[in-house]
PDB file of C-alpha atoms and ligand atoms in Angstrom:
ATOM      1  CA  MET A   1      82.160 113.826  95.526  1.00  0.00           C
ATOM      2  CA  LEU A   2      85.121 111.477  95.177  1.00  0.00           C
ATOM      3  CA  GLU A   3      86.312 113.268  92.074  1.00  0.00           C
ATOM      4  CA  THR A   4      85.942 116.700  93.674  1.00  0.00           C
ATOM      5  CA  ILE A   5      88.091 115.718  96.620  1.00  0.00           C
ATOM      6  CA  LEU A   6      90.651 113.961  94.463  1.00  0.00           C
ATOM      7  CA  ASN A   7      90.973 117.115  92.371  1.00  0.00           C
ATOM      8  CA  GLU A   8      91.401 119.176  95.511  1.00  0.00           C
ATOM      9  CA  ILE A   9      94.158 117.051  96.970  1.00  0.00           C
ATOM     10  CA  GLU A  10      95.942 116.397  93.684  1.00  0.00           C
ATOM     11  CA  PRO A  11      98.256 119.442  93.888  1.00  0.00           C
ATOM     12  CA  TYR A  12      99.356 118.292  97.340  1.00  0.00           C
ATOM     13  CA  ASP A  13     100.174 114.779  96.183  1.00  0.00           C
ATOM     14  CA  ALA A  14      98.331 113.328  99.177  1.00  0.00           C
ATOM     15  CA  THR A  15      96.613 109.945  99.459  1.00  0.00           C
ATOM     16  CA  LEU A  16      92.891 109.780 100.075  1.00  0.00           C
ATOM     17  CA  VAL A  17      91.835 107.123 102.564  1.00  0.00           C
ATOM     18  CA  ALA A  18      88.085 106.644 102.161  1.00  0.00           C
ATOM     19  CA  VAL A  19      86.747 106.006 105.653  1.00  0.00           C
ATOM     20  CA  SER A  20      83.960 103.491 105.094  1.00  0.00           C
ATOM     21  CA  LYS A  21      83.073 102.629 108.702  1.00  0.00           C
ATOM     22  CA  THR A  22      79.368 101.784 109.206  1.00  0.00           C
ATOM     23  CA  LYS A  23      78.822 101.828 105.424  1.00  0.00           C
ATOM     24  CA  PRO A  24      77.860  98.601 103.627  1.00  0.00           C
ATOM     25  CA  ALA A  25      80.287  96.738 101.385  1.00  0.00           C
ATOM     26  CA  ALA A  26      78.189  97.674  98.349  1.00  0.00           C
ATOM     27  CA  ARG A  27      79.059 101.364  98.850  1.00  0.00           C
ATOM     28  CA  ILE A  28      82.745 100.499  99.007  1.00  0.00           C
ATOM     29  CA  GLU A  29      82.397  98.414  95.864  1.00  0.00           C
ATOM     30  CA  GLU A  30      80.898 101.430  94.060  1.00  0.00           C
ATOM     31  CA  MET A  31      83.825 103.590  94.995  1.00  0.00           C
ATOM     32  CA  TYR A  32      86.220 100.804  94.146  1.00  0.00           C
ATOM     33  CA  GLN A  33      84.716 100.740  90.636  1.00  0.00           C
ATOM     34  CA  LEU A  34      85.598 104.441  90.352  1.00  0.00           C
ATOM     35  CA  GLY A  35      89.220 103.565  91.051  1.00  0.00           C
ATOM     36  CA  GLN A  36      89.508 104.173  94.790  1.00  0.00           C
ATOM     37  CA  ARG A  37      91.796 101.622  96.484  1.00  0.00           C
ATOM     38  CA  HIS A  38      92.575 102.959  99.984  1.00  0.00           C
ATOM     39  CA  PHE A  39      89.810 102.353 102.515  1.00  0.00           C
ATOM     40  CA  GLY A  40      89.828 102.913 106.279  1.00  0.00           C
ATOM     41  CA  GLU A  41      87.891 101.320 109.111  1.00  0.00           C
ATOM     42  CA  ASN A  42      88.091 101.803 112.863  1.00  0.00           C
ATOM     43  CA  ARG A  43      86.513  98.559 114.073  1.00  0.00           C
ATOM     44  CA  VAL A  44      88.433  95.356 113.631  1.00  0.00           C
ATOM     45  CA  GLN A  45      85.444  93.087 113.184  1.00  0.00           C
ATOM     46  CA  GLU A  46      83.965  95.306 110.496  1.00  0.00           C
ATOM     47  CA  LEU A  47      87.318  95.590 108.770  1.00  0.00           C
ATOM     48  CA  VAL A  48      87.743  91.817 108.658  1.00  0.00           C
ATOM     49  CA  GLU A  49      84.214  91.237 107.328  1.00  0.00           C
ATOM     50  CA  LYS A  50      84.677  93.781 104.561  1.00  0.00           C
ATOM     51  CA  TYR A  51      88.113  92.444 103.704  1.00  0.00           C
ATOM     52  CA  GLU A  52      86.569  89.011 103.188  1.00  0.00           C
ATOM     53  CA  GLN A  53      83.744  90.309 100.990  1.00  0.00           C
ATOM     54  CA  LEU A  54      85.602  92.769  98.796  1.00  0.00           C
ATOM     55  CA  PRO A  55      88.321  92.659  96.082  1.00  0.00           C
ATOM     56  CA  LYS A  56      91.723  91.641  97.379  1.00  0.00           C
ATOM     57  CA  ASP A  57      93.643  94.557  95.890  1.00  0.00           C
ATOM     58  CA  ILE A  58      92.000  97.004  98.298  1.00  0.00           C
ATOM     59  CA  LEU A  59      94.525  98.580 100.667  1.00  0.00           C
ATOM     60  CA  TRP A  60      92.967  98.459 104.127  1.00  0.00           C
ATOM     61  CA  HIS A  61      93.812 101.029 106.781  1.00  0.00           C
ATOM     62  CA  GLN A  62      93.083 100.485 110.461  1.00  0.00           C
ATOM     63  CA  ILE A  63      92.532 104.104 111.484  1.00  0.00           C
ATOM     64  CA  GLY A  64      91.118 104.127 115.001  1.00  0.00           C
ATOM     65  CA  HIS A  65      92.325 103.094 118.421  1.00  0.00           C
ATOM     66  CA  LEU A  66      93.397  99.443 118.306  1.00  0.00           C
ATOM     67  CA  GLN A  67      93.278  96.984 121.196  1.00  0.00           C
ATOM     68  CA  THR A  68      96.165  94.532 121.450  1.00  0.00           C
ATOM     69  CA  ASN A  69      93.858  91.503 121.583  1.00  0.00           C
ATOM     70  CA  LYS A  70      92.415  92.427 118.166  1.00  0.00           C
ATOM     71  CA  VAL A  71      95.686  92.759 116.284  1.00  0.00           C
ATOM     72  CA  LYS A  72      95.785  89.105 115.257  1.00  0.00           C
ATOM     73  CA  TYR A  73      92.641  89.428 113.138  1.00  0.00           C
ATOM     74  CA  ILE A  74      94.042  92.120 110.847  1.00  0.00           C
ATOM     75  CA  ALA A  75      97.738  91.211 110.878  1.00  0.00           C
ATOM     76  CA  PRO A  76      97.543  88.930 107.797  1.00  0.00           C
ATOM     77  CA  PHE A  77      96.299  91.634 105.451  1.00  0.00           C
ATOM     78  CA  VAL A  78      96.235  95.163 106.872  1.00  0.00           C
ATOM     79  CA  HIS A  79      98.070  97.746 104.733  1.00  0.00           C
ATOM     80  CA  LEU A  80      98.670 100.392 107.402  1.00  0.00           C
ATOM     81  CA  ILE A  81      97.843 100.791 111.098  1.00  0.00           C
ATOM     82  CA  HIS A  82      97.421 104.498 111.850  1.00  0.00           C
ATOM     83  CA  ALA A  83      96.886 104.971 115.561  1.00  0.00           C
ATOM     84  CA  VAL A  84      99.787 103.175 117.239  1.00  0.00           C
ATOM     85  CA  ASP A  85     100.271 104.763 120.627  1.00  0.00           C
ATOM     86  CA  SER A  86     102.009 102.333 122.980  1.00  0.00           C
ATOM     87  CA  GLU A  87     104.988 100.027 123.196  1.00  0.00           C
ATOM     88  CA  LYS A  88     102.656  97.230 124.229  1.00  0.00           C
ATOM     89  CA  LEU A  89     100.741  97.605 120.974  1.00  0.00           C
ATOM     90  CA  ILE A  90     103.960  97.641 118.928  1.00  0.00           C
ATOM     91  CA  ASN A  91     105.082  94.424 120.640  1.00  0.00           C
ATOM     92  CA  LYS A  92     101.831  92.792 119.684  1.00  0.00           C
ATOM     93  CA  ILE A  93     101.830  94.014 116.079  1.00  0.00           C
ATOM     94  CA  ASP A  94     105.418  92.808 115.681  1.00  0.00           C
ATOM     95  CA  GLN A  95     104.517  89.398 117.095  1.00  0.00           C
ATOM     96  CA  GLU A  96     101.473  88.943 114.874  1.00  0.00           C
ATOM     97  CA  ALA A  97     103.306  90.245 111.807  1.00  0.00           C
ATOM     98  CA  GLU A  98     105.976  87.615 112.335  1.00  0.00           C
ATOM     99  CA  LYS A  99     103.340  84.891 112.561  1.00  0.00           C
ATOM    100  CA  SER A 100     101.931  86.116 109.260  1.00  0.00           C
ATOM    101  CA  ASN A 101     105.383  86.200 107.691  1.00  0.00           C
ATOM    102  CA  ARG A 102     105.210  89.855 106.839  1.00  0.00           C
ATOM    103  CA  ASN A 103     106.157  93.302 107.991  1.00  0.00           C
ATOM    104  CA  ILE A 104     103.377  95.657 109.019  1.00  0.00           C
ATOM    105  CA  ASN A 105     103.396  99.372 108.245  1.00  0.00           C
ATOM    106  CA  ILE A 106     102.536 101.607 111.167  1.00  0.00           C
ATOM    107  CA  LEU A 107     102.113 105.260 112.020  1.00  0.00           C
ATOM    108  CA  LEU A 108     102.783 106.526 115.517  1.00  0.00           C
ATOM    109  CA  GLN A 109      99.960 108.679 116.846  1.00  0.00           C
ATOM    110  CA  LEU A 110     100.953 111.921 118.471  1.00  0.00           C
ATOM    111  CA  LYS A 111      98.487 113.536 120.831  1.00  0.00           C
ATOM    112  CA  ILE A 112      97.926 116.970 119.340  1.00  0.00           C
ATOM    113  CA  ALA A 113      94.400 117.791 120.518  1.00  0.00           C
ATOM    114  CA  LYS A 114      94.035 119.770 123.706  1.00  0.00           C
ATOM    115  CA  GLU A 115      91.120 117.630 124.870  1.00  0.00           C
ATOM    116  CA  ASP A 116      92.036 114.893 127.348  1.00  0.00           C
ATOM    117  CA  SER A 117      89.833 112.266 125.743  1.00  0.00           C
ATOM    118  CA  LYS A 118      92.066 111.801 122.727  1.00  0.00           C
ATOM    119  CA  TYR A 119      94.533 108.962 122.389  1.00  0.00           C
ATOM    120  CA  GLY A 120      98.110 109.466 121.369  1.00  0.00           C
ATOM    121  CA  LEU A 121     101.704 109.638 122.520  1.00  0.00           C
ATOM    122  CA  SER A 122     103.496 112.543 124.133  1.00  0.00           C
ATOM    123  CA  GLN A 123     106.358 114.104 122.155  1.00  0.00           C
ATOM    124  CA  ASP A 124     108.934 112.393 124.371  1.00  0.00           C
ATOM    125  CA  ASP A 125     107.399 108.944 124.121  1.00  0.00           C
ATOM    126  CA  LEU A 126     106.943 109.363 120.380  1.00  0.00           C
ATOM    127  CA  LEU A 127     110.593 110.200 119.858  1.00  0.00           C
ATOM    128  CA  LYS A 128     111.740 107.343 122.041  1.00  0.00           C
ATOM    129  CA  LEU A 129     109.605 104.781 120.204  1.00  0.00           C
ATOM    130  CA  ALA A 130     110.661 106.101 116.790  1.00  0.00           C
ATOM    131  CA  LYS A 131     114.291 105.727 117.851  1.00  0.00           C
ATOM    132  CA  ASP A 132     113.711 102.222 119.223  1.00  0.00           C
ATOM    133  CA  ILE A 133     112.031 101.169 115.971  1.00  0.00           C
ATOM    134  CA  SER A 134     114.917 102.550 113.935  1.00  0.00           C
ATOM    135  CA  ASP A 135     117.319 100.593 116.166  1.00  0.00           C
ATOM    136  CA  TYR A 136     115.498  97.407 115.095  1.00  0.00           C
ATOM    137  CA  LYS A 137     114.089  96.673 118.479  1.00  0.00           C
ATOM    138  CA  TRP A 138     111.334  95.047 116.408  1.00  0.00           C
ATOM    139  CA  ASN A 139     111.932  93.199 113.149  1.00  0.00           C
ATOM    140  CA  HIS A 140     108.454  93.131 111.642  1.00  0.00           C
ATOM    141  CA  ILE A 141     107.428  96.770 111.946  1.00  0.00           C
ATOM    142  CA  ASN A 142     107.901  99.481 109.324  1.00  0.00           C
ATOM    143  CA  LEU A 143     107.548 102.972 110.710  1.00  0.00           C
ATOM    144  CA  VAL A 144     106.175 104.910 107.748  1.00  0.00           C
ATOM    145  CA  GLY A 145     105.142 108.112 109.496  1.00  0.00           C
ATOM    146  CA  LEU A 146     102.956 109.889 112.031  1.00  0.00           C
ATOM    147  CA  MET A 147      99.241 110.352 112.606  1.00  0.00           C
ATOM    148  CA  GLY A 148      97.231 112.874 114.585  1.00  0.00           C
ATOM    149  CA  MET A 149      93.725 114.101 115.219  1.00  0.00           C
ATOM    150  CA  ALA A 150      93.001 117.762 115.835  1.00  0.00           C
ATOM    151  CA  SER A 151      90.447 118.926 118.388  1.00  0.00           C
ATOM    152  CA  PHE A 152      86.809 118.972 117.290  1.00  0.00           C
ATOM    153  CA  VAL A 153      86.456 122.737 117.389  1.00  0.00           C
ATOM    154  CA  GLN A 154      85.328 125.466 115.014  1.00  0.00           C
ATOM    155  CA  ASP A 155      88.427 127.546 115.636  1.00  0.00           C
ATOM    156  CA  LYS A 156      90.500 127.060 112.487  1.00  0.00           C
ATOM    157  CA  ARG A 157      93.518 128.685 114.070  1.00  0.00           C
ATOM    158  CA  GLN A 158      93.592 126.118 116.837  1.00  0.00           C
ATOM    159  CA  ILE A 159      93.298 123.242 114.358  1.00  0.00           C
ATOM    160  CA  LYS A 160      96.091 124.767 112.282  1.00  0.00           C
ATOM    161  CA  GLU A 161      98.337 125.049 115.332  1.00  0.00           C
ATOM    162  CA  GLU A 162      97.709 121.433 116.274  1.00  0.00           C
ATOM    163  CA  PHE A 163      98.540 120.227 112.762  1.00  0.00           C
ATOM    164  CA  LYS A 164     101.719 122.325 112.867  1.00  0.00           C
ATOM    165  CA  VAL A 165     102.802 120.478 116.001  1.00  0.00           C
ATOM    166  CA  LEU A 166     102.471 117.178 114.142  1.00  0.00           C
ATOM    167  CA  LYS A 167     104.339 118.474 111.102  1.00  0.00           C
ATOM    168  CA  ASN A 168     107.171 119.819 113.281  1.00  0.00           C
ATOM    169  CA  SER A 169     107.451 116.498 115.025  1.00  0.00           C
ATOM    170  CA  PHE A 170     107.585 114.748 111.677  1.00  0.00           C
ATOM    171  CA  ASP A 171     110.284 117.118 110.388  1.00  0.00           C
ATOM    172  CA  HIS A 172     112.296 116.648 113.561  1.00  0.00           C
ATOM    173  CA  ILE A 173     112.323 112.856 113.203  1.00  0.00           C
ATOM    174  CA  LYS A 174     112.960 113.123 109.465  1.00  0.00           C
ATOM    175  CA  SER A 175     116.066 115.225 110.155  1.00  0.00           C
ATOM    176  CA  GLN A 176     117.625 112.602 112.426  1.00  0.00           C
ATOM    177  CA  ALA A 177     120.427 110.487 111.001  1.00  0.00           C
ATOM    178  CA  TRP A 178     118.670 107.396 112.331  1.00  0.00           C
ATOM    179  CA  CYS A 179     115.356 108.130 110.610  1.00  0.00           C
ATOM    180  CA  PRO A 180     114.169 105.126 108.561  1.00  0.00           C
ATOM    181  CA  SER A 181     114.004 105.813 104.806  1.00  0.00           C
ATOM    182  CA  GLU A 182     110.355 104.739 104.566  1.00  0.00           C
ATOM    183  CA  PHE A 183     109.334 107.435 107.074  1.00  0.00           C
ATOM    184  CA  SER A 184     107.327 109.691 104.763  1.00  0.00           C
ATOM    185  CA  GLU A 185     103.659 109.943 105.744  1.00  0.00           C
ATOM    186  CA  ILE A 186     101.705 112.432 107.831  1.00  0.00           C
ATOM    187  CA  SER A 187      98.156 111.181 108.306  1.00  0.00           C
ATOM    188  CA  MET A 188      96.108 114.205 109.293  1.00  0.00           C
ATOM    189  CA  GLY A 189      92.846 115.733 108.177  1.00  0.00           C
ATOM    190  CA  MET A 190      89.264 114.451 108.193  1.00  0.00           C
ATOM    191  CA  SER A 191      86.097 115.638 106.435  1.00  0.00           C
ATOM    192  CA  GLY A 192      85.891 118.796 108.531  1.00  0.00           C
ATOM    193  CA  ASP A 193      89.519 119.871 108.499  1.00  0.00           C
ATOM    194  CA  TYR A 194      91.297 118.277 105.540  1.00  0.00           C
ATOM    195  CA  LYS A 195      91.838 121.580 103.753  1.00  0.00           C
ATOM    196  CA  ILE A 196      93.770 122.964 106.702  1.00  0.00           C
ATOM    197  CA  ALA A 197      95.626 119.654 106.995  1.00  0.00           C
ATOM    198  CA  LEU A 198      96.740 119.785 103.356  1.00  0.00           C
ATOM    199  CA  GLU A 199      98.028 123.331 103.808  1.00  0.00           C
ATOM    200  CA  GLU A 200      99.976 122.145 106.829  1.00  0.00           C
ATOM    201  CA  GLY A 201     101.677 119.275 105.034  1.00  0.00           C
ATOM    202  CA  SER A 202      99.381 116.265 105.288  1.00  0.00           C
ATOM    203  CA  THR A 203     100.219 113.383 102.966  1.00  0.00           C
ATOM    204  CA  MET A 204      97.185 111.302 103.896  1.00  0.00           C
ATOM    205  CA  ILE A 205      93.594 112.442 104.345  1.00  0.00           C
ATOM    206  CA  ARG A 206      91.100 110.223 106.198  1.00  0.00           C
ATOM    207  CA  ALA A 207      87.689 111.305 104.926  1.00  0.00           C
ATOM    208  CA  GLY A 208      84.435 109.532 105.718  1.00  0.00           C
ATOM    209  CA  SER A 209      81.253 111.572 105.933  1.00  0.00           C
ATOM    210  CA  LEU A 210      82.326 113.877 103.126  1.00  0.00           C
ATOM    211  CA  LEU A 211      82.512 110.908 100.742  1.00  0.00           C
ATOM    212  CA  PHE A 212      79.819 108.589 102.017  1.00  0.00           C
ATOM    213  CA  GLY A 213      77.398 110.961 103.712  1.00  0.00           C
ATOM    214  CA  SER A 214      76.834 111.359 107.442  1.00  0.00           C
ATOM    215  CA  ARG A 215      76.819 108.340 109.753  1.00  0.00           C
TER     216      ARG A 215
HETATM  217  C1  PLP B 301      85.753 108.302 111.543  1.00  0.00           C
HETATM  218  C2  PLP B 301      87.185 108.685 111.450  1.00  0.00           C
HETATM  219  C3  PLP B 301      87.637 109.527 110.402  1.00  0.00           C
HETATM  220  C4  PLP B 301      86.723 110.121 109.360  1.00  0.00           C
HETATM  221  O1  PLP B 301      85.854 111.029 109.916  1.00  0.00           O
HETATM  222  P1  PLP B 301      84.930 111.975 108.993  1.00  0.00           P
HETATM  223  O2  PLP B 301      84.704 113.161 109.841  1.00  0.00           O
HETATM  224  O3  PLP B 301      83.712 111.206 108.704  1.00  0.00           O
HETATM  225  O4  PLP B 301      85.708 112.284 107.776  1.00  0.00           O
HETATM  226  C5  PLP B 301      88.990 109.811 110.350  1.00  0.00           C
HETATM  227  N1  PLP B 301      89.858 109.319 111.250  1.00  0.00           N
HETATM  228  C6  PLP B 301      89.472 108.518 112.259  1.00  0.00           C
HETATM  229  C7  PLP B 301      90.479 108.021 113.229  1.00  0.00           C
HETATM  230  C8  PLP B 301      88.112 108.180 112.395  1.00  0.00           C
HETATM  231  O5  PLP B 301      87.733 107.387 113.403  1.00  0.00           O
END
């Protein structure tokens, strides 16, 4: 399955983040042996446990909603935090990154789904935070792009429209003179909608069940 997906995303030059949440370390190790290096988890405790057990050249992605009081556990090693959606969280990540003597890569999460339950920033708040980051309001944060989750619906047109909103937002920020040079990633697309996401400009797919089987 890994190879099939890698072949599919190859023409798009996107990164595959293998979402290994709930799956044992042994399954990650298997995929690691096949060459996969990017893995994603949404629970901090699970992420830390797997980090400790597995090879140190794995690039760990924190993909789900992150509570400020948990940031300290992943700050020393996390490769990319995907779902950053508040100034309070940025403050905390910056603080913990400084303590760990490193900069932490983040993506700002834009709310693109129509459902109310989803996390994410409004367009206005997103733009304001991106500008503040580029003005070096924080010294230990690298803004490398945006992240979004489409609605869980069957309607492909709706999903496509939601991904377009994220891509437009990305392009808008990218076109600003103040845009940081490392701003290059659009994390969108999961097992059910990654094909649409790739067509709409995703640079990072977060696939779990497709790779590891259902949870
Ligand atoms: C679980 C999860 C995924 C992967 O979901 P699948 O449908 O299993 O591919 C992607 N992104 C986030 C934020 C998740 O929590």
